Short mmCIF file of C-alpha atoms in Angstrom, two decimals:
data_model
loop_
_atom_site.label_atom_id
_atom_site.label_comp_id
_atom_site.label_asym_id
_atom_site.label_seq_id
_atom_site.Cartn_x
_atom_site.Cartn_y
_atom_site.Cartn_z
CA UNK A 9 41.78 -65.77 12.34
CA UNK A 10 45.19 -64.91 12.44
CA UNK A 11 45.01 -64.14 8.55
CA UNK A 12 42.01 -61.50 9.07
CA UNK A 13 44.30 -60.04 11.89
CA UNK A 14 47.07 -59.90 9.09
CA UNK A 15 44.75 -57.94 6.51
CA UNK A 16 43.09 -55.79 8.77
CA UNK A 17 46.72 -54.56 9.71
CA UNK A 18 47.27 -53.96 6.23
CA UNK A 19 44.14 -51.90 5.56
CA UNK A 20 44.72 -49.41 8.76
CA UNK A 21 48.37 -49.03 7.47
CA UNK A 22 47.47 -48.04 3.96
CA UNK A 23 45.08 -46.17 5.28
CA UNK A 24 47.26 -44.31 7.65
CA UNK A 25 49.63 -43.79 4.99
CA UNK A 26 46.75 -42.32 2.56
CA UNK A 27 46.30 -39.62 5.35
CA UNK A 28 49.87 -38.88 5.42
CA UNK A 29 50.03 -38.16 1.90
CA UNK A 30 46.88 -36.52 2.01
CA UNK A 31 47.70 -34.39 5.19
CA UNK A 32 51.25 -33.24 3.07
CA UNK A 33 49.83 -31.80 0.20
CA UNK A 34 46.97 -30.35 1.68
CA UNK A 35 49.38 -28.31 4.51
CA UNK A 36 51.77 -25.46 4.28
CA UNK A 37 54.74 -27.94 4.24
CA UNK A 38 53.87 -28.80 0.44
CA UNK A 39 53.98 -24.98 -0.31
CA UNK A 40 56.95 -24.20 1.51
CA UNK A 41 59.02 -26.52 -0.14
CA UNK A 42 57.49 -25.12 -3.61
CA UNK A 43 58.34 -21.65 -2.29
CA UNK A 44 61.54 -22.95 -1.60
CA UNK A 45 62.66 -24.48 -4.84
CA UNK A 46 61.14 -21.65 -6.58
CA UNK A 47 63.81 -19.79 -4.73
CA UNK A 48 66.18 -21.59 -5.48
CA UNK A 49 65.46 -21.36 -9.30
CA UNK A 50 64.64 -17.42 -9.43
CA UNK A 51 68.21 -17.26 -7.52
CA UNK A 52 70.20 -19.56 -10.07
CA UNK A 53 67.88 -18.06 -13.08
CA UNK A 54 70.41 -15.95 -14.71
CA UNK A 55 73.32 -19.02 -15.25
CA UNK A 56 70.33 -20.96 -16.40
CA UNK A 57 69.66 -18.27 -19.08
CA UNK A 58 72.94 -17.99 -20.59
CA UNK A 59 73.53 -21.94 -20.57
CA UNK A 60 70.41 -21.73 -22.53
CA UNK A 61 71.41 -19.38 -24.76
CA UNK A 62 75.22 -20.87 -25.48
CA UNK A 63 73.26 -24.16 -26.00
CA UNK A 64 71.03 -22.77 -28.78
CA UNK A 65 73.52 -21.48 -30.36
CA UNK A 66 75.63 -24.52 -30.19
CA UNK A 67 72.92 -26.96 -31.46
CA UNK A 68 72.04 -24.51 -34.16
CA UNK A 69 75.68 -23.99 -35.03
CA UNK A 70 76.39 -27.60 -35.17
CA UNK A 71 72.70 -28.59 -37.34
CA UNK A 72 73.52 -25.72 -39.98
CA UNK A 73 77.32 -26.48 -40.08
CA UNK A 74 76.99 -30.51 -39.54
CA UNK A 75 80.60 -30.38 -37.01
CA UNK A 76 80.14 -31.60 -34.10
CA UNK A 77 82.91 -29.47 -32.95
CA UNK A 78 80.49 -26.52 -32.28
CA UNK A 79 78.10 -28.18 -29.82
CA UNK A 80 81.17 -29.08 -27.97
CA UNK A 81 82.87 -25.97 -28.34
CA UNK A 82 79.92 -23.77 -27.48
CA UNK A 83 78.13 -26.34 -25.03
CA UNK A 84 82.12 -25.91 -23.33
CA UNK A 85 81.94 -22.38 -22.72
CA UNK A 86 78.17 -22.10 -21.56
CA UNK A 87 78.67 -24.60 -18.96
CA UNK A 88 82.15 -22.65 -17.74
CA UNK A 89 80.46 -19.38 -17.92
CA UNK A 90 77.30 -20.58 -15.52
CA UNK A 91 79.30 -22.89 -13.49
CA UNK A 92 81.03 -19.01 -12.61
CA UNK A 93 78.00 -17.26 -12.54
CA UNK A 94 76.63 -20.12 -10.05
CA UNK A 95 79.69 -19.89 -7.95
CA UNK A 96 79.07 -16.41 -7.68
CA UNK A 97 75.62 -16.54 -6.43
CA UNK A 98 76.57 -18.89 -3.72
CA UNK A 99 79.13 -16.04 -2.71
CA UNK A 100 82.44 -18.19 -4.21
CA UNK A 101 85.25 -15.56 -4.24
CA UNK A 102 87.01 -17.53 -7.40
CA UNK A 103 83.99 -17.94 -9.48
CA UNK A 104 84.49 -15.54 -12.02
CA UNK A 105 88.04 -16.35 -12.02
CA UNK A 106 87.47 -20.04 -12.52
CA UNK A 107 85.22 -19.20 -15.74
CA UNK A 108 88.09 -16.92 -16.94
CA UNK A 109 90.76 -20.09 -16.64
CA UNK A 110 88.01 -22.22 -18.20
CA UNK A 111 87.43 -20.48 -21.31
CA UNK A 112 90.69 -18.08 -21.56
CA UNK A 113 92.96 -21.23 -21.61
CA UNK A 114 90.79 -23.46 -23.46
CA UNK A 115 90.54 -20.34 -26.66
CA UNK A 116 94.52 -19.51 -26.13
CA UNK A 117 96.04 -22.80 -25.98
CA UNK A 118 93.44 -25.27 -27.16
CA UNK A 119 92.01 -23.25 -30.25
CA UNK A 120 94.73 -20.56 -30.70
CA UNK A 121 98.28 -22.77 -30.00
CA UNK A 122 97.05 -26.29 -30.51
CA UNK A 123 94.41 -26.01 -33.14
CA UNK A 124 96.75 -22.95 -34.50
CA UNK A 125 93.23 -20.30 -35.18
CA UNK A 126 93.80 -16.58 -35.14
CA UNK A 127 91.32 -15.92 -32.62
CA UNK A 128 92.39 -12.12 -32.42
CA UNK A 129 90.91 -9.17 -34.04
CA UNK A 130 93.52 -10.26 -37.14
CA UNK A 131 91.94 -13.72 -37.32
CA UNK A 132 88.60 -12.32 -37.95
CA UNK A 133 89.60 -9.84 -40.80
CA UNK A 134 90.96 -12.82 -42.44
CA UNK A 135 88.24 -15.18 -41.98
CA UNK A 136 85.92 -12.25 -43.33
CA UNK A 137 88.35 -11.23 -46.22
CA UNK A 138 88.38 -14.72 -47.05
CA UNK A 139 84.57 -15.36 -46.69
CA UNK A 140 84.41 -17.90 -44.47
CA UNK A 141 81.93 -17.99 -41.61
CA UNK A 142 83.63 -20.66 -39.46
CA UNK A 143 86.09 -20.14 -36.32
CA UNK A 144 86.82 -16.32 -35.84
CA UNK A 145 83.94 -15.07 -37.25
CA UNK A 146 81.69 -17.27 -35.70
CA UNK A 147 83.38 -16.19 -32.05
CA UNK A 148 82.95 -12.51 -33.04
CA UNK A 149 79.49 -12.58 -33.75
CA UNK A 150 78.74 -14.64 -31.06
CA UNK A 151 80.54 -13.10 -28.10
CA UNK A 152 81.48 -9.53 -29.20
CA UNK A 153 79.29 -7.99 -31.80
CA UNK A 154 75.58 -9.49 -31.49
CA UNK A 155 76.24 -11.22 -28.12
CA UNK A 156 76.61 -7.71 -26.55
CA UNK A 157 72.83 -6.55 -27.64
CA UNK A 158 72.62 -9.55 -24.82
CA UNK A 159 75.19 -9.62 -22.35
CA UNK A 160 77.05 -6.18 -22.47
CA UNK A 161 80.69 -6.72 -22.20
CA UNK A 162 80.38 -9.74 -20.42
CA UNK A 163 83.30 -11.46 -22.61
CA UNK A 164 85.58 -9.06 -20.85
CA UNK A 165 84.42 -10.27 -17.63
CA UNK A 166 84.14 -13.82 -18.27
CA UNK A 167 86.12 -15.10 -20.87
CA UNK A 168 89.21 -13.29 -22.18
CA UNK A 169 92.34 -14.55 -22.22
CA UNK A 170 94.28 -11.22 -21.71
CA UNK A 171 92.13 -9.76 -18.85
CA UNK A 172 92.80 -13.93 -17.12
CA UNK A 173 96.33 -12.40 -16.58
CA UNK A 174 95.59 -9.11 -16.02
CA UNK A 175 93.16 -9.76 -13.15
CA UNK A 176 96.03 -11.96 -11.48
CA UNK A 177 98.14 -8.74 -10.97
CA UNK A 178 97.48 -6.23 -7.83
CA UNK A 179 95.30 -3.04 -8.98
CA UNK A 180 91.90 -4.61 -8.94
CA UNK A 181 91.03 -1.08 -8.39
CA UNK A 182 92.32 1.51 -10.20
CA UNK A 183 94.45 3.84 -8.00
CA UNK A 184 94.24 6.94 -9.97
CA UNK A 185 91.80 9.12 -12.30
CA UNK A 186 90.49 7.58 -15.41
CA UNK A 187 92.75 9.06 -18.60
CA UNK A 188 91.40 10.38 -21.78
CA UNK A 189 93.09 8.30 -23.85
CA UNK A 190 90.56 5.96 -25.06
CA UNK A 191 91.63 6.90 -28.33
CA UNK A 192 94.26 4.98 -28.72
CA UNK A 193 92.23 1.42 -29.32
CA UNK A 194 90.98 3.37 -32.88
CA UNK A 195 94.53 3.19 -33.76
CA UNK A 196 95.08 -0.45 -32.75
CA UNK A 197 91.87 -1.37 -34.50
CA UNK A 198 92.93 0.40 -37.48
CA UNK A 199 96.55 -1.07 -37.45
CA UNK A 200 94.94 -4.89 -37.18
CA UNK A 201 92.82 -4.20 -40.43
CA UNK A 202 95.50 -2.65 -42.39
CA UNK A 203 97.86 -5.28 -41.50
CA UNK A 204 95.54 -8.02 -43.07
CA UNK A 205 94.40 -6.18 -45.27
CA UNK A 206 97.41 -5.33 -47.00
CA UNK A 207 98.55 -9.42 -46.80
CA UNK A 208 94.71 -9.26 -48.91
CA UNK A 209 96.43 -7.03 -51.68
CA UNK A 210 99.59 -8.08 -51.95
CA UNK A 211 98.73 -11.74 -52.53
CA UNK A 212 100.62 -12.89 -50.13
CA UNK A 213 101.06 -16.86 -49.95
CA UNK A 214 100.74 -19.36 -46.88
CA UNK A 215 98.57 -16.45 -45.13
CA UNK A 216 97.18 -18.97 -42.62
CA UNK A 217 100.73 -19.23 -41.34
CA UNK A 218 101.26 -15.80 -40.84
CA UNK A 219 97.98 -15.58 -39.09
CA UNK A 220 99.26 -18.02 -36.53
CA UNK A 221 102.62 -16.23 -36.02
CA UNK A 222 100.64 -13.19 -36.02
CA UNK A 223 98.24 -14.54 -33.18
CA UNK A 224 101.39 -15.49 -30.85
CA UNK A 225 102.71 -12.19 -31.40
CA UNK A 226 99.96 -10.56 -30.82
CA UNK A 227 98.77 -12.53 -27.67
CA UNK A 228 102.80 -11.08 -26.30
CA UNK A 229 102.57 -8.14 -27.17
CA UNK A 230 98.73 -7.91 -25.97
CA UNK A 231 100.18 -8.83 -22.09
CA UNK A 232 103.95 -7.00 -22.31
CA UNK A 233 101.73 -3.46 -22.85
CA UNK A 234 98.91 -4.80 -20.26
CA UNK A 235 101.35 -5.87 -17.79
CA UNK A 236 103.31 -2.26 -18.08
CA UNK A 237 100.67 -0.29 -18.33
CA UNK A 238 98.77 -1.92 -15.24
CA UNK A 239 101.40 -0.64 -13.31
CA UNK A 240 101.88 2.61 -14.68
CA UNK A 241 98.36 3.44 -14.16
CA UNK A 242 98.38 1.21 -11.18
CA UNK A 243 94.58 -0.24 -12.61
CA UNK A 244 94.59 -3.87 -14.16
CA UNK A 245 92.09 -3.21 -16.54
CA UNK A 246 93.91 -0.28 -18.14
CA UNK A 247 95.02 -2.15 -20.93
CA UNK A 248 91.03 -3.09 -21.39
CA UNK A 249 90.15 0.91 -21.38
CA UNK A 250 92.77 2.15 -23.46
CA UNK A 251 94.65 -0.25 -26.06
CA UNK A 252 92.17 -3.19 -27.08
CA UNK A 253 90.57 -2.73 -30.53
CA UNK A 254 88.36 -5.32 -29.50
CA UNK A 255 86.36 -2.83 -27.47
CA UNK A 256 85.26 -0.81 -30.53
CA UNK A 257 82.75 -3.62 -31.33
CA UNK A 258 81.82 -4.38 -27.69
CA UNK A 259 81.16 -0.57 -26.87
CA UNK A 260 78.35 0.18 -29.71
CA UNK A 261 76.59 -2.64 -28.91
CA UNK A 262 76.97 -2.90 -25.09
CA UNK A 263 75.11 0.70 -24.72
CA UNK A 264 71.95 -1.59 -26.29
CA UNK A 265 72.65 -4.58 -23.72
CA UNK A 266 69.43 -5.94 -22.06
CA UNK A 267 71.55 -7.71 -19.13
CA UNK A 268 72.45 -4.82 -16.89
CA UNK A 269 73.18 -3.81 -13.28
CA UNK A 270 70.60 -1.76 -12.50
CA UNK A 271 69.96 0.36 -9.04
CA UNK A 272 67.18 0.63 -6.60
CA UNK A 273 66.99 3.98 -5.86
CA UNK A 274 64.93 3.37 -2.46
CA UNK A 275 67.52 1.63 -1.10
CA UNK A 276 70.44 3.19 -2.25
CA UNK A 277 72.02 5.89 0.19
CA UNK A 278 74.59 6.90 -2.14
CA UNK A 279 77.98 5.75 -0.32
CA UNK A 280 79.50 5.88 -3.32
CA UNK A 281 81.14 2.23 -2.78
CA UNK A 282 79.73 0.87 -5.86
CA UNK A 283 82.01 3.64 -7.69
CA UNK A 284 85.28 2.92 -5.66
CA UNK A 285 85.34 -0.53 -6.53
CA UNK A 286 84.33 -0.73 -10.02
CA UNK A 287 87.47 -1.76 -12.00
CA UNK A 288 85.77 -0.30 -15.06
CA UNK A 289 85.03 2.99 -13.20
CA UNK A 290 81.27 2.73 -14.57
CA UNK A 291 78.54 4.77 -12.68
CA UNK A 292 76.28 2.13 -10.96
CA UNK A 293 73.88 4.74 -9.58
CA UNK A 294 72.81 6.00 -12.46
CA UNK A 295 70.31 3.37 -14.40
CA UNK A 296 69.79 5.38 -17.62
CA UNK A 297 72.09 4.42 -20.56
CA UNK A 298 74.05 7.52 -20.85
CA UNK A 299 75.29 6.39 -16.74
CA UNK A 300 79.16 7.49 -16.88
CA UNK A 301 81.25 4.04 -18.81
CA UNK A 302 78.24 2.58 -18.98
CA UNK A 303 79.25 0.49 -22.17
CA UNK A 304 82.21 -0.57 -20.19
CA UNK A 305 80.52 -2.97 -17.55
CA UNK A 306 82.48 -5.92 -17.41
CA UNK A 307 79.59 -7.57 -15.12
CA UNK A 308 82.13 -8.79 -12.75
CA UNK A 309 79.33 -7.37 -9.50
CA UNK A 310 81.89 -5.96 -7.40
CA UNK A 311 79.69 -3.33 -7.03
CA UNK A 312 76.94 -5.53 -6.06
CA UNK A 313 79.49 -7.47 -3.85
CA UNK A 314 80.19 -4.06 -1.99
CA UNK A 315 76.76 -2.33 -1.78
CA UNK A 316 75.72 -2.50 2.11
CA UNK A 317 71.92 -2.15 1.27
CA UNK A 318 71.67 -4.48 -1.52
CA UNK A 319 70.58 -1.66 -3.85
CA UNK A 320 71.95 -3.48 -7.37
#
């Protein structure tokens, strides 16, 4: 008798528990959490993207190349740059600057001082001179001539080493009038590819040497002028607009970028914030590619951080 009792117990219990389960997914509380998580992914969807994308490009990089040094290295910087994006989203004030200590120090001490590779504008002349896809060419097709068609000039934002210090110092917005002297980073580009160029020519021995001394050099002079001119101009990112020859790859290519901020004109009711505290003084009202600096988005969102109507 008192094993019947036992097994009836049983029955009800799995019975009641059927209904439970039953009673969940058949109610709203089954699609709310859905809705929820859904959420949750559509919000995080854009650090999920470019992991993606750094991960494809490090498992393809290190299948074709058979180093396992590339699906570390690239696998590295994906991870830093959506760990910032991520931090950002959940309105982190250091997330962008965490992803710029993350990869800025890892490419200027680890891979520039430690593994002693050029990984300025000088390293990849000589890495193309010399006709070698590996290091410095690999970076610069990757992050600043076809990463652009992609991410804009996201490498300023995110990841380089000279614009890590330069955001440290005080003008996060720039306190004067943009200057028409953008011309300057022709010469600077021009000056990098005669310099190796001419070390092409002349034969020069032990050129791997000089491209080391020529990458600490470089890397001071790069912050002496950024530091000065920062607070000349009184605008951190002057050094960025004027001087780096990088910028004449990023530019062409960022006007073609599919990742940009874009603005809802319904909601926008032109304050003009957006424009004050854009470091890269880049139009954010105007969504058409000719928009005012458009190829000189840095995607840092300040402008999305400032805009009381959530228009961008």
């Amino acid at each position: 008798m008192g094993v019947t009792q036992i097994q009836k117990g049983n029955q009800i219990g799995v019975e009641l528990y059927i209904n439970d389960v039953k009673e969940l997914f058949c109610s709203d509380k089954l699609n709310l959490l859905s809705v929820e998580r859904f959420g949750i992914m559509k919000k995080y969807l854009f650090p999920i993207i470019m992991l993606c994308i750094f991960e494809t490009v490090a498992i393809s990089l290190w299948l074709s190349k058979d180093n396992l040094f590339y699906l570390f290295n690239f696998s590295y910087i994906g991870f830093s740059i959506a760990l910032g994006l991520s931090l950002m989203i959940a309105k982190n004030k250091y997330g962008r600057c965490i992803t710029q200590l993350l990869v800025g120090l890892y490419m200027l001490v680890y891979l520039g001082l430690i593994s002693n590779e050029n990984m300025q504008i000088e390293g990849f002349w000589y890495y193309l001179f010399a006709s070698v896809f590996e290091a410095a060419t690999i970076h610069y097709a990757v992050a600043k001539i076809f990463g652009p068609l992609i991410f804009g000039r996201g490498w300023c934002g995110y990841a380089c080493w000279t614009a890590m210090v330069l955001d440290f110092l005080p003008y996060k917005v720039p306190e004067k009038p943009r200057r028409k002297i953008g011309w300057i980073r022709y010469i600077t580009f021009a000056i990098s590819l005669i310099f190796v160029s001419a070390l092409f020519l002349a034969k020069v021995g032990n050129i791997e040497r000089i491209m080391l001394f020529a990458f600490i050099v470089g890397n001071v002079l790069y912050y002496l002028t950024g530091i000065i001119l920062a607070f000349a101009f009184k605008d951190n990112r002057a050094f960025c607009k004027y001087i780096c020859p990088i910028t004449v790859f990023l530019k062409p290519m960022s006007y073609f970028s599919i990742v940009r901020v874009k603005c809802d004109k319904e909601k926008c009711i032109s304050c003009g914030k957006c424009k004050r505290v854009c470091p890269m003084d880049v139009d954010m009202t105007d969504n058409s590619r000719k928009r005012k600096n458009g190829t000189e988005c840095i995607l840092c969102f300040e402008c999305k951080k400032a805009c009381p109507k959530d228009a961008l």
